[in-house]
Amino acid sequence: MIAQTWKMAWGAVFSNKLRTFLTMLGIIIGVAALIILVSIANGTTGSVSDSISSIGSNYLMVQISDDKDNPLRLSEFQKLIQGDSIEEASPVGRSSATAKSGYTSDSMNLYGVTGAYLNIMNLELDSGRNIKKTDVDNSSYVLIVTEDTAVEFFGHSNVVGEEISLDGRSFQIIGVVKESDSTTSMSNKMNSSEDGTSVTLEGYIPYSTLTRIGDTSLNITTFYVSSSNQESMDVAEAEVENLMMKRLENDEDAFSIMNQSDIMEAMSEVKNTLSLMLGGIAAISLLVGGIGIMNIMLVSVTERTREIGIRKAIGAGRVSIMAQFLIEAVIVSLFGCMIGILFSWSALKVIGIIMAGQMSLSMDMNVVLVSVIFSAVIGVVFGLYPANKAAKKKPIDALRYTG
């Protein structure tokens, strides 16, 4: 009995293929929009999260806005920033200089740091060495450059031992940072021109050297702190906050602490919110598709009034009639869903090729499952009324119907 009902429903659905396809179109568009939009949202936020996590997620950035006439100097910095959960700390100053090597001259971003900075930011050296304590103590004219910077000035990345001029002062290159690990790797993508040839030139020098050659004040206003592991981040933040409160007269407005792990959590929340918002917008298309199914099923009930009358006259019951029309609505809805999923898969492949290297797109199977369930529910909900209407028809009235 059930098999016969399915067979009849199947035949009725595909007896008019064009009308069935047009009815499915709303479901197809809704499912495709849901999957593609959520996938793009996940890919975009995932790309940003990966860029953030690539430079570490277990560090704090502290900024001092009011030193209370008691500026923090490099000589006392390492003694001050200590705690059980604090692994390393480094001041950071930023300036720019005109870099020159041979016939190549360009502006370079300079970061005054200590050797701890590269460890905190997970910057791996491709060659050479890190900044040492003696470099900071002696304000040495040494420089670590990014791989792109080395290639820009020398044509290759093997430049350890080479000399480069910064605002007329000769610096020796002691190390080269892997470009994939550089803090500029993300900004290079954002600032690059359409032909992709623009790069950001960047170098790291001892903090004491930067205060000597640049406009950077001797006072430390920004510094980074790393914890021993991800789990101790909150403890490290509490320790740093306690140290700053003691030093800055218990004025919590005199400084700010940015926890990198908080940013990662915020990105996760943004991802979830964005996915829900876009999913909700796409779900509206599915509801519109459901209304289309109800409309065409009501038309179908009207067109097949005599058929309903004949089936009832030869013994078909109310449940059998209702089941047939309900199954027809579910078939239309689920077939539309399947086509929408296939279209989404193809579209994501094409978008992935176009956006290669910028974001990773993949079909979220959880979203696919939600789409299938939602489509089935829509088929049942919007097919229930037409099916019930067909089942309630009286045989004698149905047989008398002439259209």
Short mmCIF file of C-alpha atoms in Angstrom, two decimals:
data_model
loop_
_atom_site.label_atom_id
_atom_site.label_comp_id
_atom_site.label_asym_id
_atom_site.label_seq_id
_atom_site.Cartn_x
_atom_site.Cartn_y
_atom_site.Cartn_z
CA MET A 1 0.00 0.00 0.00
CA ILE A 2 2.74 2.45 0.98
CA ALA A 3 4.83 1.47 -2.06
CA GLN A 4 1.84 2.06 -4.33
CA THR A 5 1.23 5.46 -2.76
CA TRP A 6 4.89 6.44 -3.32
CA LYS A 7 4.69 5.24 -6.95
CA MET A 8 1.57 7.28 -7.64
CA ALA A 9 3.03 10.35 -5.92
CA TRP A 10 6.24 10.02 -7.92
CA GLY A 11 4.35 9.73 -11.20
CA ALA A 12 2.16 12.74 -10.39
CA VAL A 13 5.15 14.93 -9.47
CA PHE A 14 7.08 14.25 -12.66
CA SER A 15 4.12 14.18 -15.03
CA ASN A 16 4.68 17.91 -15.55
CA LYS A 17 8.44 18.34 -15.30
CA LEU A 18 8.62 22.06 -16.08
CA ARG A 19 6.02 23.00 -13.48
CA THR A 20 7.72 20.76 -10.90
CA PHE A 21 11.12 22.36 -11.59
CA LEU A 22 9.71 25.87 -11.29
CA THR A 23 8.11 24.85 -7.99
CA MET A 24 11.45 23.46 -6.80
CA LEU A 25 13.25 26.67 -7.77
CA GLY A 26 12.38 28.45 -4.54
CA ILE A 27 13.78 25.55 -2.49
CA ILE A 28 16.87 25.30 -4.72
CA ILE A 29 17.65 29.01 -4.32
CA GLY A 30 16.97 28.91 -0.58
CA VAL A 31 19.21 25.89 0.08
CA ALA A 32 21.99 27.21 -2.17
CA ALA A 33 21.87 30.62 -0.51
CA LEU A 34 21.95 29.06 2.96
CA ILE A 35 24.94 26.81 2.28
CA ILE A 36 26.97 29.29 0.20
CA LEU A 37 26.46 32.28 2.51
CA VAL A 38 27.28 30.32 5.66
CA SER A 39 30.34 28.76 3.98
CA ILE A 40 31.62 32.17 2.88
CA ALA A 41 31.03 33.56 6.38
CA ASN A 42 32.93 30.64 7.91
CA GLY A 43 35.72 30.96 5.36
CA THR A 44 36.13 34.70 5.86
CA THR A 45 36.17 34.63 9.66
CA GLY A 46 38.30 31.48 9.58
CA SER A 47 40.89 33.22 7.40
CA VAL A 48 41.07 36.17 9.78
CA SER A 49 41.27 33.86 12.80
CA ASP A 50 44.09 31.89 11.19
CA SER A 51 45.99 35.10 10.50
CA ILE A 52 45.57 36.15 14.13
CA SER A 53 46.47 32.75 15.57
CA SER A 54 49.51 32.49 13.28
CA ILE A 55 51.15 35.30 15.27
CA GLY A 56 50.31 33.66 18.57
CA SER A 57 47.32 33.50 20.84
CA ASN A 58 49.04 33.45 24.22
CA TYR A 59 50.23 37.01 24.54
CA LEU A 60 49.05 40.29 26.02
CA MET A 61 49.54 43.77 24.62
CA VAL A 62 49.75 46.49 27.28
CA GLN A 63 49.47 50.19 26.49
CA ILE A 64 50.20 52.92 29.01
CA SER A 65 48.25 56.11 28.37
CA ASP A 66 49.15 57.99 31.57
CA ASP A 67 52.47 57.23 33.30
CA LYS A 68 51.66 59.47 36.30
CA ASP A 69 54.95 61.34 35.79
CA ASN A 70 56.74 58.08 36.50
CA PRO A 71 57.71 56.80 33.04
CA LEU A 72 58.66 53.19 32.54
CA ARG A 73 62.23 52.90 31.26
CA LEU A 74 64.01 50.00 29.66
CA SER A 75 66.43 49.66 32.58
CA GLU A 76 63.62 48.70 34.97
CA PHE A 77 61.27 47.01 32.52
CA GLN A 78 62.55 43.44 32.83
CA LYS A 79 62.69 43.66 36.62
CA LEU A 80 59.14 45.00 36.81
CA ILE A 81 57.35 42.63 34.44
CA GLN A 82 57.80 39.35 36.27
CA GLY A 83 55.39 36.71 37.53
CA ASP A 84 54.85 32.98 37.85
CA SER A 85 52.71 32.86 34.69
CA ILE A 86 54.70 35.44 32.71
CA GLU A 87 57.15 33.78 30.35
CA GLU A 88 58.63 36.68 28.37
CA ALA A 89 58.09 40.41 27.91
CA SER A 90 59.30 42.91 25.33
CA PRO A 91 58.78 46.65 24.80
CA VAL A 92 57.78 47.71 21.31
CA GLY A 93 58.43 51.02 19.61
CA ARG A 94 57.65 51.89 16.03
CA SER A 95 59.23 54.30 13.61
CA SER A 96 60.19 54.50 9.95
CA ALA A 97 63.44 55.17 8.17
CA THR A 98 64.75 55.53 4.65
CA ALA A 99 66.56 52.30 3.87
CA LYS A 100 69.20 52.18 1.17
CA SER A 101 71.30 49.41 -0.31
CA GLY A 102 73.16 49.95 -3.54
CA TYR A 103 70.80 51.69 -5.94
CA THR A 104 67.67 50.61 -4.06
CA SER A 105 66.11 53.10 -1.66
CA ASP A 106 62.73 52.89 0.02
CA SER A 107 60.90 53.57 3.28
CA MET A 108 61.06 50.81 5.89
CA ASN A 109 58.93 50.26 8.98
CA LEU A 110 61.17 49.79 12.00
CA TYR A 111 60.21 48.05 15.22
CA GLY A 112 62.33 48.55 18.31
CA VAL A 113 62.16 45.34 20.35
CA THR A 114 64.13 42.91 22.44
CA GLY A 115 64.86 39.32 21.51
CA ALA A 116 61.79 38.19 23.45
CA TYR A 117 59.50 39.89 20.93
CA LEU A 118 60.17 37.36 18.17
CA ASN A 119 59.44 34.50 20.57
CA ILE A 120 56.25 36.13 21.82
CA MET A 121 54.96 36.71 18.28
CA ASN A 122 56.03 33.25 17.03
CA LEU A 123 58.35 34.77 14.45
CA GLU A 124 60.69 32.09 13.14
CA LEU A 125 64.06 33.00 11.70
CA ASP A 126 64.86 31.56 8.28
CA SER A 127 68.53 32.34 8.85
CA GLY A 128 70.77 34.23 11.23
CA ARG A 129 70.21 34.94 14.92
CA ASN A 130 67.87 36.80 17.24
CA ILE A 131 68.52 40.11 18.99
CA LYS A 132 70.63 39.47 22.09
CA LYS A 133 70.67 41.24 25.46
CA THR A 134 74.11 42.66 24.62
CA ASP A 135 72.64 44.20 21.44
CA VAL A 136 70.07 46.00 23.57
CA ASP A 137 72.55 46.99 26.30
CA ASN A 138 75.01 48.41 23.75
CA SER A 139 72.39 49.93 21.40
CA SER A 140 73.99 47.96 18.59
CA TYR A 141 73.29 48.80 14.98
CA VAL A 142 71.96 45.37 14.08
CA LEU A 143 68.83 44.56 12.10
CA ILE A 144 66.50 41.64 11.44
CA VAL A 145 64.53 41.90 8.19
CA THR A 146 61.65 40.01 6.65
CA GLU A 147 62.23 37.79 3.66
CA ASP A 148 60.39 40.17 1.31
CA THR A 149 62.52 43.08 2.55
CA ALA A 150 65.72 41.13 1.88
CA VAL A 151 64.61 40.23 -1.64
CA GLU A 152 63.53 43.81 -2.32
CA PHE A 153 66.96 45.26 -1.44
CA PHE A 154 69.35 42.45 -2.36
CA GLY A 155 67.46 40.25 -4.81
CA HIS A 156 67.73 37.19 -2.55
CA SER A 157 66.98 36.20 1.06
CA ASN A 158 70.46 35.01 2.08
CA VAL A 159 71.54 38.41 3.39
CA VAL A 160 72.89 37.70 6.89
CA GLY A 161 76.06 39.76 7.32
CA GLU A 162 75.10 42.31 4.67
CA GLU A 163 75.06 46.05 5.43
CA ILE A 164 72.08 48.36 4.87
CA SER A 165 71.75 52.09 5.51
CA LEU A 166 68.91 53.40 7.68
CA ASP A 167 68.66 57.20 7.60
CA GLY A 168 72.36 57.33 6.82
CA ARG A 169 73.43 54.90 9.57
CA SER A 170 74.94 51.56 8.63
CA PHE A 171 73.21 48.50 10.11
CA GLN A 172 74.34 44.90 9.89
CA ILE A 173 71.67 42.35 9.06
CA ILE A 174 71.83 39.55 11.63
CA GLY A 175 68.67 37.60 10.76
CA VAL A 176 65.86 37.02 8.25
CA VAL A 177 62.29 36.26 9.35
CA LYS A 178 60.31 33.71 7.37
CA GLU A 179 57.73 35.67 5.42
CA SER A 180 54.95 33.15 6.21
CA ASP A 181 55.54 33.89 9.92
CA SER A 182 56.01 37.63 9.58
CA THR A 183 53.66 40.08 11.25
CA THR A 184 53.38 41.78 7.87
CA SER A 185 52.22 38.71 5.98
CA MET A 186 48.58 39.68 6.49
CA SER A 187 49.10 43.42 5.93
CA ASN A 188 50.98 42.68 2.71
CA LYS A 189 47.88 40.95 1.36
CA MET A 190 45.65 43.80 2.47
CA ASN A 191 47.88 46.55 1.10
CA SER A 192 49.08 44.89 -2.07
CA SER A 193 48.06 46.30 -5.42
CA GLU A 194 46.08 44.39 -8.00
CA ASP A 195 49.21 43.04 -9.67
CA GLY A 196 50.37 41.74 -6.29
CA THR A 197 53.83 43.38 -6.52
CA SER A 198 53.56 45.74 -3.54
CA VAL A 199 55.17 44.61 -0.29
CA THR A 200 55.63 46.13 3.15
CA LEU A 201 59.29 46.58 4.08
CA GLU A 202 59.93 45.83 7.72
CA GLY A 203 62.83 45.45 10.11
CA TYR A 204 63.43 44.78 13.81
CA ILE A 205 66.20 46.53 15.74
CA PRO A 206 67.08 46.72 19.46
CA TYR A 207 64.66 48.94 21.37
CA SER A 208 67.51 51.03 22.77
CA THR A 209 68.82 51.63 19.25
CA LEU A 210 65.43 52.85 18.05
CA THR A 211 65.19 55.38 20.88
CA ARG A 212 68.61 56.69 19.84
CA ILE A 213 68.08 57.06 16.09
CA GLY A 214 64.33 57.63 15.85
CA ASP A 215 61.65 59.86 17.28
CA THR A 216 60.67 57.16 19.78
CA SER A 217 60.68 58.28 23.40
CA LEU A 218 62.83 56.54 25.97
CA ASN A 219 59.60 55.93 27.90
CA ILE A 220 57.98 52.56 27.27
CA THR A 221 54.29 53.00 26.45
CA THR A 222 53.62 49.70 24.69
CA PHE A 223 54.89 46.25 25.53
CA TYR A 224 54.00 42.61 24.91
CA VAL A 225 53.85 39.80 27.45
CA SER A 226 53.56 36.07 26.81
CA SER A 227 52.32 33.38 29.17
CA SER A 228 53.82 29.94 29.56
CA ASN A 229 50.78 28.36 27.90
CA GLN A 230 47.27 29.11 26.68
CA GLU A 231 45.67 27.98 29.96
CA SER A 232 47.64 30.49 32.04
CA MET A 233 46.66 33.52 29.97
CA ASP A 234 44.08 34.77 32.46
CA VAL A 235 46.51 34.36 35.36
CA ALA A 236 49.23 36.23 33.44
CA GLU A 237 46.78 39.01 32.63
CA ALA A 238 45.84 39.32 36.31
CA GLU A 239 49.51 39.49 37.28
CA VAL A 240 50.28 42.20 34.72
CA GLU A 241 47.20 44.15 35.73
CA ASN A 242 48.25 43.97 39.39
CA LEU A 243 51.76 45.22 38.53
CA MET A 244 50.40 48.11 36.48
CA MET A 245 47.87 49.10 39.13
CA LYS A 246 50.62 49.29 41.76
CA ARG A 247 52.87 51.35 39.52
CA LEU A 248 50.20 53.68 38.17
CA GLU A 249 48.56 54.69 41.45
CA ASN A 250 45.69 52.18 41.13
CA ASP A 251 44.32 54.06 38.14
CA GLU A 252 42.77 51.47 35.85
CA ASP A 253 42.22 54.13 33.17
CA ALA A 254 45.97 54.82 32.96
CA PHE A 255 46.59 51.62 30.97
CA SER A 256 44.85 48.98 28.90
CA ILE A 257 45.50 45.28 28.38
CA MET A 258 44.53 43.46 25.21
CA ASN A 259 44.32 39.70 25.58
CA GLN A 260 44.94 37.93 22.28
CA SER A 261 42.85 34.95 23.37
CA ASP A 262 39.91 37.33 23.92
CA ILE A 263 40.21 38.40 20.30
CA MET A 264 40.09 34.76 19.21
CA GLU A 265 36.98 34.20 21.32
CA ALA A 266 35.42 37.36 19.90
CA MET A 267 36.16 36.15 16.36
CA SER A 268 34.45 32.86 17.18
CA GLU A 269 31.39 34.74 18.43
CA VAL A 270 31.38 36.93 15.31
CA LYS A 271 31.58 33.80 13.17
CA ASN A 272 28.61 32.20 14.91
CA THR A 273 26.56 35.40 14.85
CA LEU A 274 27.32 36.01 11.18
CA SER A 275 26.45 32.43 10.28
CA LEU A 276 23.13 32.65 12.14
CA MET A 277 22.28 36.00 10.55
CA LEU A 278 23.08 34.86 7.00
CA GLY A 279 21.41 31.52 7.65
CA GLY A 280 18.27 33.33 8.81
CA ILE A 281 18.23 35.47 5.69
CA ALA A 282 18.62 32.39 3.49
CA ALA A 283 15.93 30.55 5.47
CA ILE A 284 13.45 33.20 4.32
CA SER A 285 14.03 31.98 0.75
CA LEU A 286 13.18 28.47 1.90
CA LEU A 287 9.94 29.70 3.43
CA VAL A 288 9.08 31.45 0.17
CA GLY A 289 9.84 28.17 -1.61
CA GLY A 290 7.47 26.40 0.81
CA ILE A 291 4.69 28.83 -0.05
CA GLY A 292 5.31 28.01 -3.72
CA ILE A 293 4.92 24.30 -2.96
CA MET A 294 1.64 24.92 -1.13
CA ASN A 295 0.36 27.01 -4.02
CA ILE A 296 1.16 24.41 -6.68
CA MET A 297 -0.24 21.58 -4.54
CA LEU A 298 -3.53 23.46 -4.14
CA VAL A 299 -3.64 23.85 -7.91
CA SER A 300 -2.86 20.15 -8.28
CA VAL A 301 -5.68 19.21 -5.88
CA THR A 302 -8.12 21.27 -7.92
CA GLU A 303 -6.93 19.82 -11.24
CA ARG A 304 -7.19 16.25 -9.93
CA THR A 305 -10.58 16.53 -8.24
CA ARG A 306 -12.19 13.86 -10.45
CA GLU A 307 -9.16 11.55 -9.89
CA ILE A 308 -9.68 11.94 -6.13
CA GLY A 309 -13.38 11.16 -6.52
CA ILE A 310 -12.68 8.01 -8.57
CA ARG A 311 -10.07 6.76 -6.04
CA LYS A 312 -12.49 7.31 -3.15
CA ALA A 313 -15.30 5.62 -5.06
CA ILE A 314 -13.23 2.44 -5.51
CA GLY A 315 -12.26 2.34 -1.83
CA ALA A 316 -9.32 4.66 -1.22
CA GLY A 317 -9.47 6.01 2.31
CA ARG A 318 -8.85 9.50 3.68
CA VAL A 319 -5.39 8.53 4.97
CA SER A 320 -4.34 7.14 1.58
CA ILE A 321 -5.40 10.29 -0.30
CA MET A 322 -3.78 12.57 2.26
CA ALA A 323 -0.55 10.52 2.25
CA GLN A 324 -0.24 10.73 -1.53
CA PHE A 325 -0.45 14.53 -1.69
CA LEU A 326 1.78 14.93 1.37
CA ILE A 327 4.42 12.67 -0.18
CA GLU A 328 4.24 14.68 -3.41
CA ALA A 329 4.99 17.89 -1.48
CA VAL A 330 7.92 16.26 0.37
CA ILE A 331 9.34 14.85 -2.89
CA VAL A 332 9.28 18.29 -4.51
CA SER A 333 10.88 19.87 -1.45
CA LEU A 334 13.64 17.25 -1.00
CA PHE A 335 14.47 17.06 -4.68
CA GLY A 336 14.82 20.83 -4.72
CA CYS A 337 17.06 20.52 -1.67
CA MET A 338 19.31 17.94 -3.38
CA ILE A 339 19.67 20.11 -6.49
CA GLY A 340 20.44 23.11 -4.24
CA ILE A 341 23.17 21.13 -2.44
CA LEU A 342 24.77 20.07 -5.74
CA PHE A 343 24.64 23.65 -7.00
CA SER A 344 26.19 24.91 -3.75
CA TRP A 345 29.01 22.37 -3.99
CA SER A 346 29.78 23.45 -7.56
CA ALA A 347 29.55 27.16 -6.71
CA LEU A 348 31.88 26.80 -3.71
CA LYS A 349 34.42 24.98 -5.89
CA VAL A 350 34.37 27.82 -8.42
CA ILE A 351 34.56 30.52 -5.72
CA GLY A 352 37.41 28.59 -4.05
CA ILE A 353 39.39 28.62 -7.31
CA ILE A 354 38.76 32.35 -7.82
CA MET A 355 39.66 33.18 -4.19
CA ALA A 356 42.59 30.75 -4.06
CA GLY A 357 45.07 31.71 -1.34
CA GLN A 358 42.77 34.29 0.22
CA MET A 359 40.31 32.08 2.04
CA SER A 360 39.45 28.41 2.39
CA LEU A 361 35.88 27.45 1.49
CA SER A 362 34.31 24.13 2.34
CA MET A 363 30.78 22.84 2.58
CA ASP A 364 29.70 22.56 6.21
CA MET A 365 27.97 19.19 6.54
CA ASN A 366 26.06 20.42 9.58
CA VAL A 367 24.53 23.16 7.42
CA VAL A 368 23.74 20.57 4.74
CA LEU A 369 21.98 18.40 7.32
CA VAL A 370 20.01 21.41 8.60
CA SER A 371 19.02 22.22 4.98
CA VAL A 372 17.74 18.69 4.38
CA ILE A 373 15.76 18.60 7.63
CA PHE A 374 14.39 22.11 7.09
CA SER A 375 13.37 21.25 3.52
CA ALA A 376 11.61 18.09 4.67
CA VAL A 377 9.76 20.04 7.37
CA ILE A 378 8.75 22.69 4.84
CA GLY A 379 7.46 19.96 2.51
CA VAL A 380 5.35 18.49 5.31
CA VAL A 381 4.10 21.80 6.75
CA PHE A 382 3.21 23.42 3.44
CA GLY A 383 1.88 20.18 1.95
CA LEU A 384 -0.36 19.40 4.91
CA TYR A 385 -3.13 21.84 4.04
CA PRO A 386 -3.47 20.83 0.36
CA ALA A 387 -3.30 17.13 1.34
CA ASN A 388 -5.98 17.60 3.98
CA LYS A 389 -8.12 19.52 1.52
CA ALA A 390 -7.86 16.67 -1.00
CA ALA A 391 -8.64 14.03 1.63
CA LYS A 392 -11.78 15.85 2.82
CA LYS A 393 -13.42 15.93 -0.62
CA LYS A 394 -16.63 13.91 -0.84
CA PRO A 395 -16.63 11.29 -3.62
CA ILE A 396 -19.96 12.40 -5.09
CA ASP A 397 -18.91 16.06 -5.25
CA ALA A 398 -15.54 15.16 -6.69
CA LEU A 399 -17.06 13.02 -9.42
CA ARG A 400 -19.48 15.78 -10.37
CA TYR A 401 -16.61 18.30 -10.71
CA THR A 402 -16.15 19.37 -14.33
CA GLY A 403 -13.33 21.96 -13.86
#
